[in-house]
Amino acid sequence: MLTGAMPEGDSLRRVAARLQPLVGERVEVETPHPRAAAKGIAQAVDGRVLEAVEAVGKNLLLRFEGGVVVRSHLRMTGRWRLERRGSRRVGTPWLVLRGERHEGVLWNGPVLELGEERVGRLGPDILAAPPDLDAMVQNLRRVGQAREIGDALLDQRLVAGIGNIWKAEALWAARVSPWAALGAVPDVVVREVLAAASRLMRASVEGERQRRNVYRRHVCPRCGTRIASRGQGDDNRTTWWCPRCQEGDTLLAA
Ligand SMILES: [Zn+2]
């Protein structure tokens, strides 16, 4: 479903759920891939009890006894699998966590590191129950208000966990253009966008199949207008929006 797409907060939640059978076990840890081996992670956590696996924003945190944390950010290519202990495999995984009956195996993990210093700088998690919408709005007000809302919503330091798909869908749901300047969108509407993102992503985590209304769609299901798409922000990630029913910088005048 997410082939070629950045894993979003909801898919990381599913990864965390998949690895739960290893939680509570004392694990053998190997880092077969040379780039992973160079980080000293196996030495730091081998033989420790895996106490928790959590998705925080776009990071997967593996918490080991003694307060040691391994952070895995999957970017475009990383994949975690849970396999039976001793499964044969072709290729060189980054990390293997071997429990009594299962092995958690990380393939192509581009970001893998000890400690959680960087996680401390993430904004509030959109998937928290309940999400701290006030803190998110405050964060979004602390940055330059000429910034486009579609770009700001992907800034993990302001709000953690919203990816490109749910950004587009949440803005559509709240009828706000991704090109609207933050300063042109009142607090109450910013909250609506965040609440929509949280609601849609929560449903996705719970396995509900979500209909896409705007992301990679051709026609707006609300007004029948042709959906537009264009690259946005420093990463030039494509954003989709309905030019008719999502309001842009004229929002205050409306
Ligand atoms: Zn429309």
PDB file of C-alpha atoms and ligand atoms in Angstrom:
ATOM      1  CA  MET A   1       0.000   0.000   0.000  1.00  0.00           C
ATOM      2  CA  LEU A   2       2.814   2.404   0.812  1.00  0.00           C
ATOM      3  CA  THR A   3       5.271   1.221  -1.803  1.00  0.00           C
ATOM      4  CA  GLY A   4       7.505   4.081  -2.780  1.00  0.00           C
ATOM      5  CA  ALA A   5       6.055   6.289  -0.083  1.00  0.00           C
ATOM      6  CA  MET A   6       7.605   7.494   3.154  1.00  0.00           C
ATOM      7  CA  PRO A   7       6.224   5.358   5.984  1.00  0.00           C
ATOM      8  CA  GLU A   8       3.767   7.481   7.899  1.00  0.00           C
ATOM      9  CA  GLY A   9       3.023   7.480  11.594  1.00  0.00           C
ATOM     10  CA  ASP A  10       0.187   5.015  11.191  1.00  0.00           C
ATOM     11  CA  SER A  11       2.274   2.445   9.331  1.00  0.00           C
ATOM     12  CA  LEU A  12       4.979   2.717  12.004  1.00  0.00           C
ATOM     13  CA  ARG A  13       2.329   1.924  14.594  1.00  0.00           C
ATOM     14  CA  ARG A  14       1.618  -1.265  12.714  1.00  0.00           C
ATOM     15  CA  VAL A  15       5.342  -2.088  12.659  1.00  0.00           C
ATOM     16  CA  ALA A  16       5.493  -1.541  16.418  1.00  0.00           C
ATOM     17  CA  ALA A  17       2.482  -3.838  16.852  1.00  0.00           C
ATOM     18  CA  ARG A  18       4.126  -6.509  14.680  1.00  0.00           C
ATOM     19  CA  LEU A  19       7.233  -6.561  16.889  1.00  0.00           C
ATOM     20  CA  GLN A  20       5.346  -6.897  20.190  1.00  0.00           C
ATOM     21  CA  PRO A  21       5.962 -10.685  20.471  1.00  0.00           C
ATOM     22  CA  LEU A  22       9.603  -9.819  21.229  1.00  0.00           C
ATOM     23  CA  VAL A  23       8.784  -7.422  24.057  1.00  0.00           C
ATOM     24  CA  GLY A  24       9.716  -8.793  27.465  1.00  0.00           C
ATOM     25  CA  GLU A  25      12.327 -11.142  26.030  1.00  0.00           C
ATOM     26  CA  ARG A  26      16.056 -11.072  26.516  1.00  0.00           C
ATOM     27  CA  VAL A  27      17.250 -10.729  22.943  1.00  0.00           C
ATOM     28  CA  GLU A  28      20.353 -11.654  21.035  1.00  0.00           C
ATOM     29  CA  VAL A  29      21.241  -8.754  18.799  1.00  0.00           C
ATOM     30  CA  GLU A  30      23.258  -8.793  15.606  1.00  0.00           C
ATOM     31  CA  THR A  31      23.974  -6.065  13.100  1.00  0.00           C
ATOM     32  CA  PRO A  32      25.040  -8.017   9.999  1.00  0.00           C
ATOM     33  CA  HIS A  33      25.166  -4.983   7.705  1.00  0.00           C
ATOM     34  CA  PRO A  34      28.559  -3.243   7.936  1.00  0.00           C
ATOM     35  CA  ARG A  35      27.030   0.227   8.090  1.00  0.00           C
ATOM     36  CA  ALA A  36      24.909  -0.850  11.030  1.00  0.00           C
ATOM     37  CA  ALA A  37      27.761  -2.762  12.662  1.00  0.00           C
ATOM     38  CA  ALA A  38      29.843   0.408  12.739  1.00  0.00           C
ATOM     39  CA  LYS A  39      27.357   2.033  15.117  1.00  0.00           C
ATOM     40  CA  GLY A  40      28.087  -0.267  18.054  1.00  0.00           C
ATOM     41  CA  ILE A  41      24.435  -1.034  18.595  1.00  0.00           C
ATOM     42  CA  ALA A  42      24.770  -4.796  18.975  1.00  0.00           C
ATOM     43  CA  GLN A  43      27.430  -4.328  21.652  1.00  0.00           C
ATOM     44  CA  ALA A  44      25.170  -1.914  23.519  1.00  0.00           C
ATOM     45  CA  VAL A  45      21.983  -3.977  23.561  1.00  0.00           C
ATOM     46  CA  ASP A  46      22.874  -7.637  22.967  1.00  0.00           C
ATOM     47  CA  GLY A  47      21.599  -9.750  25.870  1.00  0.00           C
ATOM     48  CA  ARG A  48      19.350  -7.030  27.280  1.00  0.00           C
ATOM     49  CA  VAL A  49      15.612  -7.367  27.801  1.00  0.00           C
ATOM     50  CA  LEU A  50      13.598  -5.535  25.143  1.00  0.00           C
ATOM     51  CA  GLU A  51      11.182  -3.580  27.328  1.00  0.00           C
ATOM     52  CA  ALA A  52       9.117  -1.754  24.728  1.00  0.00           C
ATOM     53  CA  VAL A  53       8.710  -1.042  21.037  1.00  0.00           C
ATOM     54  CA  GLU A  54       6.967   2.238  20.329  1.00  0.00           C
ATOM     55  CA  ALA A  55       6.201   4.414  17.338  1.00  0.00           C
ATOM     56  CA  VAL A  56       6.867   8.057  18.184  1.00  0.00           C
ATOM     57  CA  GLY A  57       6.190  10.317  15.257  1.00  0.00           C
ATOM     58  CA  LYS A  58       8.107   8.743  12.396  1.00  0.00           C
ATOM     59  CA  ASN A  59      10.559   6.965  14.665  1.00  0.00           C
ATOM     60  CA  LEU A  60      10.431   3.451  15.946  1.00  0.00           C
ATOM     61  CA  LEU A  61      11.940   3.340  19.436  1.00  0.00           C
ATOM     62  CA  LEU A  62      13.270   0.064  20.813  1.00  0.00           C
ATOM     63  CA  ARG A  63      13.625   0.462  24.571  1.00  0.00           C
ATOM     64  CA  PHE A  64      15.969  -1.934  26.323  1.00  0.00           C
ATOM     65  CA  GLU A  65      16.548  -2.532  30.011  1.00  0.00           C
ATOM     66  CA  GLY A  66      18.969  -0.097  31.564  1.00  0.00           C
ATOM     67  CA  GLY A  67      17.485   2.840  29.677  1.00  0.00           C
ATOM     68  CA  VAL A  68      19.200   2.099  26.376  1.00  0.00           C
ATOM     69  CA  VAL A  69      17.169   3.151  23.342  1.00  0.00           C
ATOM     70  CA  VAL A  70      17.674   2.310  19.689  1.00  0.00           C
ATOM     71  CA  ARG A  71      15.972   4.656  17.258  1.00  0.00           C
ATOM     72  CA  SER A  72      15.014   3.430  13.807  1.00  0.00           C
ATOM     73  CA  HIS A  73      13.717   5.830  11.173  1.00  0.00           C
ATOM     74  CA  LEU A  74      12.645   3.954   8.061  1.00  0.00           C
ATOM     75  CA  ARG A  75      12.711   6.751   5.456  1.00  0.00           C
ATOM     76  CA  MET A  76      11.642   5.366   2.067  1.00  0.00           C
ATOM     77  CA  THR A  77      13.271   1.964   2.134  1.00  0.00           C
ATOM     78  CA  GLY A  78      13.440   0.506   5.641  1.00  0.00           C
ATOM     79  CA  ARG A  79      11.305  -2.533   6.499  1.00  0.00           C
ATOM     80  CA  TRP A  80      10.841  -4.423   9.761  1.00  0.00           C
ATOM     81  CA  ARG A  81       9.693  -8.016   9.627  1.00  0.00           C
ATOM     82  CA  LEU A  82       8.898 -10.520  12.340  1.00  0.00           C
ATOM     83  CA  GLU A  83      10.125 -13.980  11.377  1.00  0.00           C
ATOM     84  CA  ARG A  84      10.379 -17.330  13.056  1.00  0.00           C
ATOM     85  CA  ARG A  85      13.660 -17.815  14.897  1.00  0.00           C
ATOM     86  CA  GLY A  86      16.214 -19.378  12.608  1.00  0.00           C
ATOM     87  CA  SER A  87      14.415 -18.437   9.377  1.00  0.00           C
ATOM     88  CA  ARG A  88      16.666 -18.597   6.362  1.00  0.00           C
ATOM     89  CA  ARG A  89      17.149 -15.360   4.541  1.00  0.00           C
ATOM     90  CA  VAL A  90      18.938 -14.004   1.522  1.00  0.00           C
ATOM     91  CA  GLY A  91      20.769 -10.722   1.855  1.00  0.00           C
ATOM     92  CA  THR A  92      22.193  -8.752   4.738  1.00  0.00           C
ATOM     93  CA  PRO A  93      19.759  -7.204   7.183  1.00  0.00           C
ATOM     94  CA  TRP A  94      20.747  -4.188   9.255  1.00  0.00           C
ATOM     95  CA  LEU A  95      19.597  -5.482  12.579  1.00  0.00           C
ATOM     96  CA  VAL A  96      18.350  -8.791  13.941  1.00  0.00           C
ATOM     97  CA  LEU A  97      16.688  -9.045  17.364  1.00  0.00           C
ATOM     98  CA  ARG A  98      16.481 -12.725  18.225  1.00  0.00           C
ATOM     99  CA  GLY A  99      14.044 -13.813  20.909  1.00  0.00           C
ATOM    100  CA  GLU A 100      13.060 -17.282  22.044  1.00  0.00           C
ATOM    101  CA  ARG A 101      10.734 -17.986  19.125  1.00  0.00           C
ATOM    102  CA  HIS A 102      10.867 -14.958  16.847  1.00  0.00           C
ATOM    103  CA  GLU A 103      13.315 -12.669  15.183  1.00  0.00           C
ATOM    104  CA  GLY A 104      12.689  -9.025  14.418  1.00  0.00           C
ATOM    105  CA  VAL A 105      14.613  -8.195  11.269  1.00  0.00           C
ATOM    106  CA  LEU A 106      15.318  -4.716   9.923  1.00  0.00           C
ATOM    107  CA  TRP A 107      16.115  -4.406   6.226  1.00  0.00           C
ATOM    108  CA  ASN A 108      17.606  -1.314   4.644  1.00  0.00           C
ATOM    109  CA  GLY A 109      17.337   0.806   7.770  1.00  0.00           C
ATOM    110  CA  PRO A 110      18.872   4.064   6.669  1.00  0.00           C
ATOM    111  CA  VAL A 111      18.752   5.650  10.115  1.00  0.00           C
ATOM    112  CA  LEU A 112      19.605   3.567  13.128  1.00  0.00           C
ATOM    113  CA  GLU A 113      21.159   5.011  16.227  1.00  0.00           C
ATOM    114  CA  LEU A 114      21.525   4.754  19.950  1.00  0.00           C
ATOM    115  CA  GLY A 115      19.877   7.204  22.254  1.00  0.00           C
ATOM    116  CA  GLU A 116      16.833   9.388  21.799  1.00  0.00           C
ATOM    117  CA  GLU A 117      18.236  12.899  21.857  1.00  0.00           C
ATOM    118  CA  ARG A 118      16.767  13.737  18.472  1.00  0.00           C
ATOM    119  CA  VAL A 119      13.356  12.421  19.380  1.00  0.00           C
ATOM    120  CA  GLY A 120      13.180  15.023  22.144  1.00  0.00           C
ATOM    121  CA  ARG A 121      13.028  17.696  19.476  1.00  0.00           C
ATOM    122  CA  LEU A 122       9.966  16.248  17.770  1.00  0.00           C
ATOM    123  CA  GLY A 123       6.672  18.040  18.066  1.00  0.00           C
ATOM    124  CA  PRO A 124       3.646  16.462  19.797  1.00  0.00           C
ATOM    125  CA  ASP A 125       2.580  13.134  18.304  1.00  0.00           C
ATOM    126  CA  ILE A 126      -0.501  13.371  16.088  1.00  0.00           C
ATOM    127  CA  LEU A 127      -1.418   9.821  17.126  1.00  0.00           C
ATOM    128  CA  ALA A 128      -1.296  10.440  20.875  1.00  0.00           C
ATOM    129  CA  ALA A 129      -4.601   9.707  22.581  1.00  0.00           C
ATOM    130  CA  PRO A 130      -5.694  12.425  22.867  1.00  0.00           C
ATOM    131  CA  PRO A 131      -3.393  14.497  20.642  1.00  0.00           C
ATOM    132  CA  ASP A 132      -2.191  17.777  22.179  1.00  0.00           C
ATOM    133  CA  LEU A 133      -3.765  20.054  19.577  1.00  0.00           C
ATOM    134  CA  ASP A 134      -3.121  23.223  21.598  1.00  0.00           C
ATOM    135  CA  ALA A 135       0.624  22.553  21.705  1.00  0.00           C
ATOM    136  CA  MET A 136       0.632  21.818  17.976  1.00  0.00           C
ATOM    137  CA  VAL A 137      -1.164  25.071  17.189  1.00  0.00           C
ATOM    138  CA  GLN A 138       1.318  26.950  19.411  1.00  0.00           C
ATOM    139  CA  ASN A 139       4.241  25.340  17.565  1.00  0.00           C
ATOM    140  CA  LEU A 140       2.739  26.285  14.217  1.00  0.00           C
ATOM    141  CA  ARG A 141       2.414  29.893  15.431  1.00  0.00           C
ATOM    142  CA  ARG A 142       6.065  30.048  16.500  1.00  0.00           C
ATOM    143  CA  VAL A 143       7.366  29.764  12.932  1.00  0.00           C
ATOM    144  CA  GLY A 144       7.163  32.341  10.137  1.00  0.00           C
ATOM    145  CA  GLN A 145       3.492  32.890   9.350  1.00  0.00           C
ATOM    146  CA  ALA A 146       4.138  33.315   5.630  1.00  0.00           C
ATOM    147  CA  ARG A 147       4.985  29.612   5.525  1.00  0.00           C
ATOM    148  CA  GLU A 148       2.502  27.471   3.624  1.00  0.00           C
ATOM    149  CA  ILE A 149       0.413  25.266   5.883  1.00  0.00           C
ATOM    150  CA  GLY A 150       0.918  22.187   3.675  1.00  0.00           C
ATOM    151  CA  ASP A 151       4.673  22.506   4.159  1.00  0.00           C
ATOM    152  CA  ALA A 152       4.526  23.295   7.892  1.00  0.00           C
ATOM    153  CA  LEU A 153       2.352  20.245   8.654  1.00  0.00           C
ATOM    154  CA  LEU A 154       5.175  17.976   7.469  1.00  0.00           C
ATOM    155  CA  ASP A 155       7.732  19.629   9.776  1.00  0.00           C
ATOM    156  CA  GLN A 156       8.246  16.935  12.395  1.00  0.00           C
ATOM    157  CA  ARG A 157       9.585  19.459  14.916  1.00  0.00           C
ATOM    158  CA  LEU A 158       6.184  21.148  14.959  1.00  0.00           C
ATOM    159  CA  VAL A 159       3.860  18.147  14.714  1.00  0.00           C
ATOM    160  CA  ALA A 160       5.214  14.602  14.669  1.00  0.00           C
ATOM    161  CA  GLY A 161       3.763  11.859  12.529  1.00  0.00           C
ATOM    162  CA  ILE A 162       1.802  13.497   9.720  1.00  0.00           C
ATOM    163  CA  GLY A 163       2.969  12.265   6.329  1.00  0.00           C
ATOM    164  CA  ASN A 164       2.196  13.459   2.850  1.00  0.00           C
ATOM    165  CA  ILE A 165      -0.974  11.394   2.348  1.00  0.00           C
ATOM    166  CA  TRP A 166      -2.770  12.384   5.529  1.00  0.00           C
ATOM    167  CA  LYS A 167      -1.603  15.975   5.221  1.00  0.00           C
ATOM    168  CA  ALA A 168      -3.421  16.205   1.871  1.00  0.00           C
ATOM    169  CA  GLU A 169      -6.500  14.398   3.170  1.00  0.00           C
ATOM    170  CA  ALA A 170      -6.730  16.438   6.387  1.00  0.00           C
ATOM    171  CA  LEU A 171      -6.443  19.747   4.505  1.00  0.00           C
ATOM    172  CA  TRP A 172      -9.144  18.604   2.104  1.00  0.00           C
ATOM    173  CA  ALA A 173     -11.403  17.547   4.982  1.00  0.00           C
ATOM    174  CA  ALA A 174     -11.026  20.972   6.614  1.00  0.00           C
ATOM    175  CA  ARG A 175     -11.310  22.788   3.251  1.00  0.00           C
ATOM    176  CA  VAL A 176      -7.947  24.513   3.587  1.00  0.00           C
ATOM    177  CA  SER A 177      -5.539  24.896   0.678  1.00  0.00           C
ATOM    178  CA  PRO A 178      -2.028  23.511   1.278  1.00  0.00           C
ATOM    179  CA  TRP A 179      -0.822  26.828  -0.190  1.00  0.00           C
ATOM    180  CA  ALA A 180      -2.533  28.984   2.417  1.00  0.00           C
ATOM    181  CA  ALA A 181      -0.076  30.997   4.512  1.00  0.00           C
ATOM    182  CA  LEU A 182      -0.216  29.914   8.155  1.00  0.00           C
ATOM    183  CA  GLY A 183      -0.992  33.496   9.121  1.00  0.00           C
ATOM    184  CA  ALA A 184      -4.132  33.434   6.976  1.00  0.00           C
ATOM    185  CA  VAL A 185      -5.583  30.401   8.717  1.00  0.00           C
ATOM    186  CA  PRO A 186      -7.306  31.103  12.067  1.00  0.00           C
ATOM    187  CA  ASP A 187      -6.448  28.921  15.087  1.00  0.00           C
ATOM    188  CA  VAL A 188      -9.836  27.238  15.035  1.00  0.00           C
ATOM    189  CA  VAL A 189      -9.286  26.114  11.433  1.00  0.00           C
ATOM    190  CA  VAL A 190      -5.715  24.952  12.105  1.00  0.00           C
ATOM    191  CA  ARG A 191      -7.163  22.856  14.926  1.00  0.00           C
ATOM    192  CA  GLU A 192      -9.729  21.420  12.549  1.00  0.00           C
ATOM    193  CA  VAL A 193      -6.988  20.342  10.150  1.00  0.00           C
ATOM    194  CA  LEU A 194      -4.990  18.733  12.971  1.00  0.00           C
ATOM    195  CA  ALA A 195      -8.082  17.034  14.380  1.00  0.00           C
ATOM    196  CA  ALA A 196      -8.888  15.657  10.914  1.00  0.00           C
ATOM    197  CA  ALA A 197      -5.337  14.315  10.523  1.00  0.00           C
ATOM    198  CA  SER A 198      -5.532  12.686  13.931  1.00  0.00           C
ATOM    199  CA  ARG A 199      -8.958  11.164  13.235  1.00  0.00           C
ATOM    200  CA  LEU A 200      -8.023   9.813   9.798  1.00  0.00           C
ATOM    201  CA  MET A 201      -4.692   8.410  10.969  1.00  0.00           C
ATOM    202  CA  ARG A 202      -6.208   6.864  14.082  1.00  0.00           C
ATOM    203  CA  ALA A 203      -8.776   5.065  11.926  1.00  0.00           C
ATOM    204  CA  SER A 204      -5.996   3.863   9.657  1.00  0.00           C
ATOM    205  CA  VAL A 205      -4.007   2.500  12.621  1.00  0.00           C
ATOM    206  CA  GLU A 206      -7.086   0.628  13.722  1.00  0.00           C
ATOM    207  CA  GLY A 207      -7.173  -1.035  10.333  1.00  0.00           C
ATOM    208  CA  GLU A 208     -10.131   0.804   8.867  1.00  0.00           C
ATOM    209  CA  ARG A 209      -9.770   1.112   5.135  1.00  0.00           C
ATOM    210  CA  GLN A 210      -9.633   4.812   4.347  1.00  0.00           C
ATOM    211  CA  ARG A 211     -11.032   6.246   1.186  1.00  0.00           C
ATOM    212  CA  ARG A 212      -8.705   8.831  -0.328  1.00  0.00           C
ATOM    213  CA  ASN A 213     -10.603  11.945  -1.322  1.00  0.00           C
ATOM    214  CA  VAL A 214      -7.796  14.020  -2.762  1.00  0.00           C
ATOM    215  CA  TYR A 215      -4.440  12.228  -2.596  1.00  0.00           C
ATOM    216  CA  ARG A 216      -3.673  10.952  -6.110  1.00  0.00           C
ATOM    217  CA  ARG A 217      -7.301  11.516  -7.090  1.00  0.00           C
ATOM    218  CA  HIS A 218      -8.482  13.156 -10.295  1.00  0.00           C
ATOM    219  CA  VAL A 219     -11.819  14.703  -9.385  1.00  0.00           C
ATOM    220  CA  CYS A 220     -12.934  16.228  -6.093  1.00  0.00           C
ATOM    221  CA  PRO A 221     -15.699  13.997  -4.659  1.00  0.00           C
ATOM    222  CA  ARG A 222     -17.216  17.057  -2.945  1.00  0.00           C
ATOM    223  CA  CYS A 223     -17.520  19.539  -5.791  1.00  0.00           C
ATOM    224  CA  GLY A 224     -16.507  17.696  -8.958  1.00  0.00           C
ATOM    225  CA  THR A 225     -13.588  20.035  -9.717  1.00  0.00           C
ATOM    226  CA  ARG A 226     -10.404  18.587 -11.163  1.00  0.00           C
ATOM    227  CA  ILE A 227      -7.822  17.919  -8.422  1.00  0.00           C
ATOM    228  CA  ALA A 228      -4.569  19.838  -8.810  1.00  0.00           C
ATOM    229  CA  SER A 229      -1.106  18.627  -7.821  1.00  0.00           C
ATOM    230  CA  ARG A 230       2.271  20.303  -7.507  1.00  0.00           C
ATOM    231  CA  GLY A 231       5.542  19.920  -5.590  1.00  0.00           C
ATOM    232  CA  GLN A 232       5.740  21.835  -2.333  1.00  0.00           C
ATOM    233  CA  GLY A 233       8.373  22.716   0.245  1.00  0.00           C
ATOM    234  CA  ASP A 234      12.123  22.089   0.337  1.00  0.00           C
ATOM    235  CA  ASP A 235      11.651  18.404  -0.459  1.00  0.00           C
ATOM    236  CA  ASN A 236       9.322  19.267  -3.339  1.00  0.00           C
ATOM    237  CA  ARG A 237       6.894  16.557  -2.259  1.00  0.00           C
ATOM    238  CA  THR A 238       3.772  16.489  -4.389  1.00  0.00           C
ATOM    239  CA  THR A 239       0.698  17.885  -2.751  1.00  0.00           C
ATOM    240  CA  TRP A 240      -2.850  17.354  -4.042  1.00  0.00           C
ATOM    241  CA  TRP A 241      -5.710  19.800  -3.499  1.00  0.00           C
ATOM    242  CA  CYS A 242      -9.046  20.938  -4.862  1.00  0.00           C
ATOM    243  CA  PRO A 243      -8.596  24.493  -6.160  1.00  0.00           C
ATOM    244  CA  ARG A 244     -12.296  25.180  -5.719  1.00  0.00           C
ATOM    245  CA  CYS A 245     -13.349  23.977  -2.277  1.00  0.00           C
ATOM    246  CA  GLN A 246     -10.052  24.299  -0.393  1.00  0.00           C
ATOM    247  CA  GLU A 247      -9.529  27.911   0.488  1.00  0.00           C
ATOM    248  CA  GLY A 248      -6.173  29.572   0.124  1.00  0.00           C
ATOM    249  CA  ASP A 249      -4.871  32.946   1.139  1.00  0.00           C
ATOM    250  CA  THR A 250      -8.327  34.470   0.846  1.00  0.00           C
ATOM    251  CA  LEU A 251      -9.442  32.515   3.879  1.00  0.00           C
ATOM    252  CA  LEU A 252      -9.666  35.529   6.203  1.00  0.00           C
ATOM    253  CA  ALA A 253     -11.657  37.506   3.674  1.00  0.00           C
ATOM    254  CA  ALA A 254     -14.165  34.698   3.251  1.00  0.00           C
TER     255      ALA A 254
HETATM  256 ZN    ZN B   1     -13.694  20.385  -4.325  1.00  0.00          ZN
END
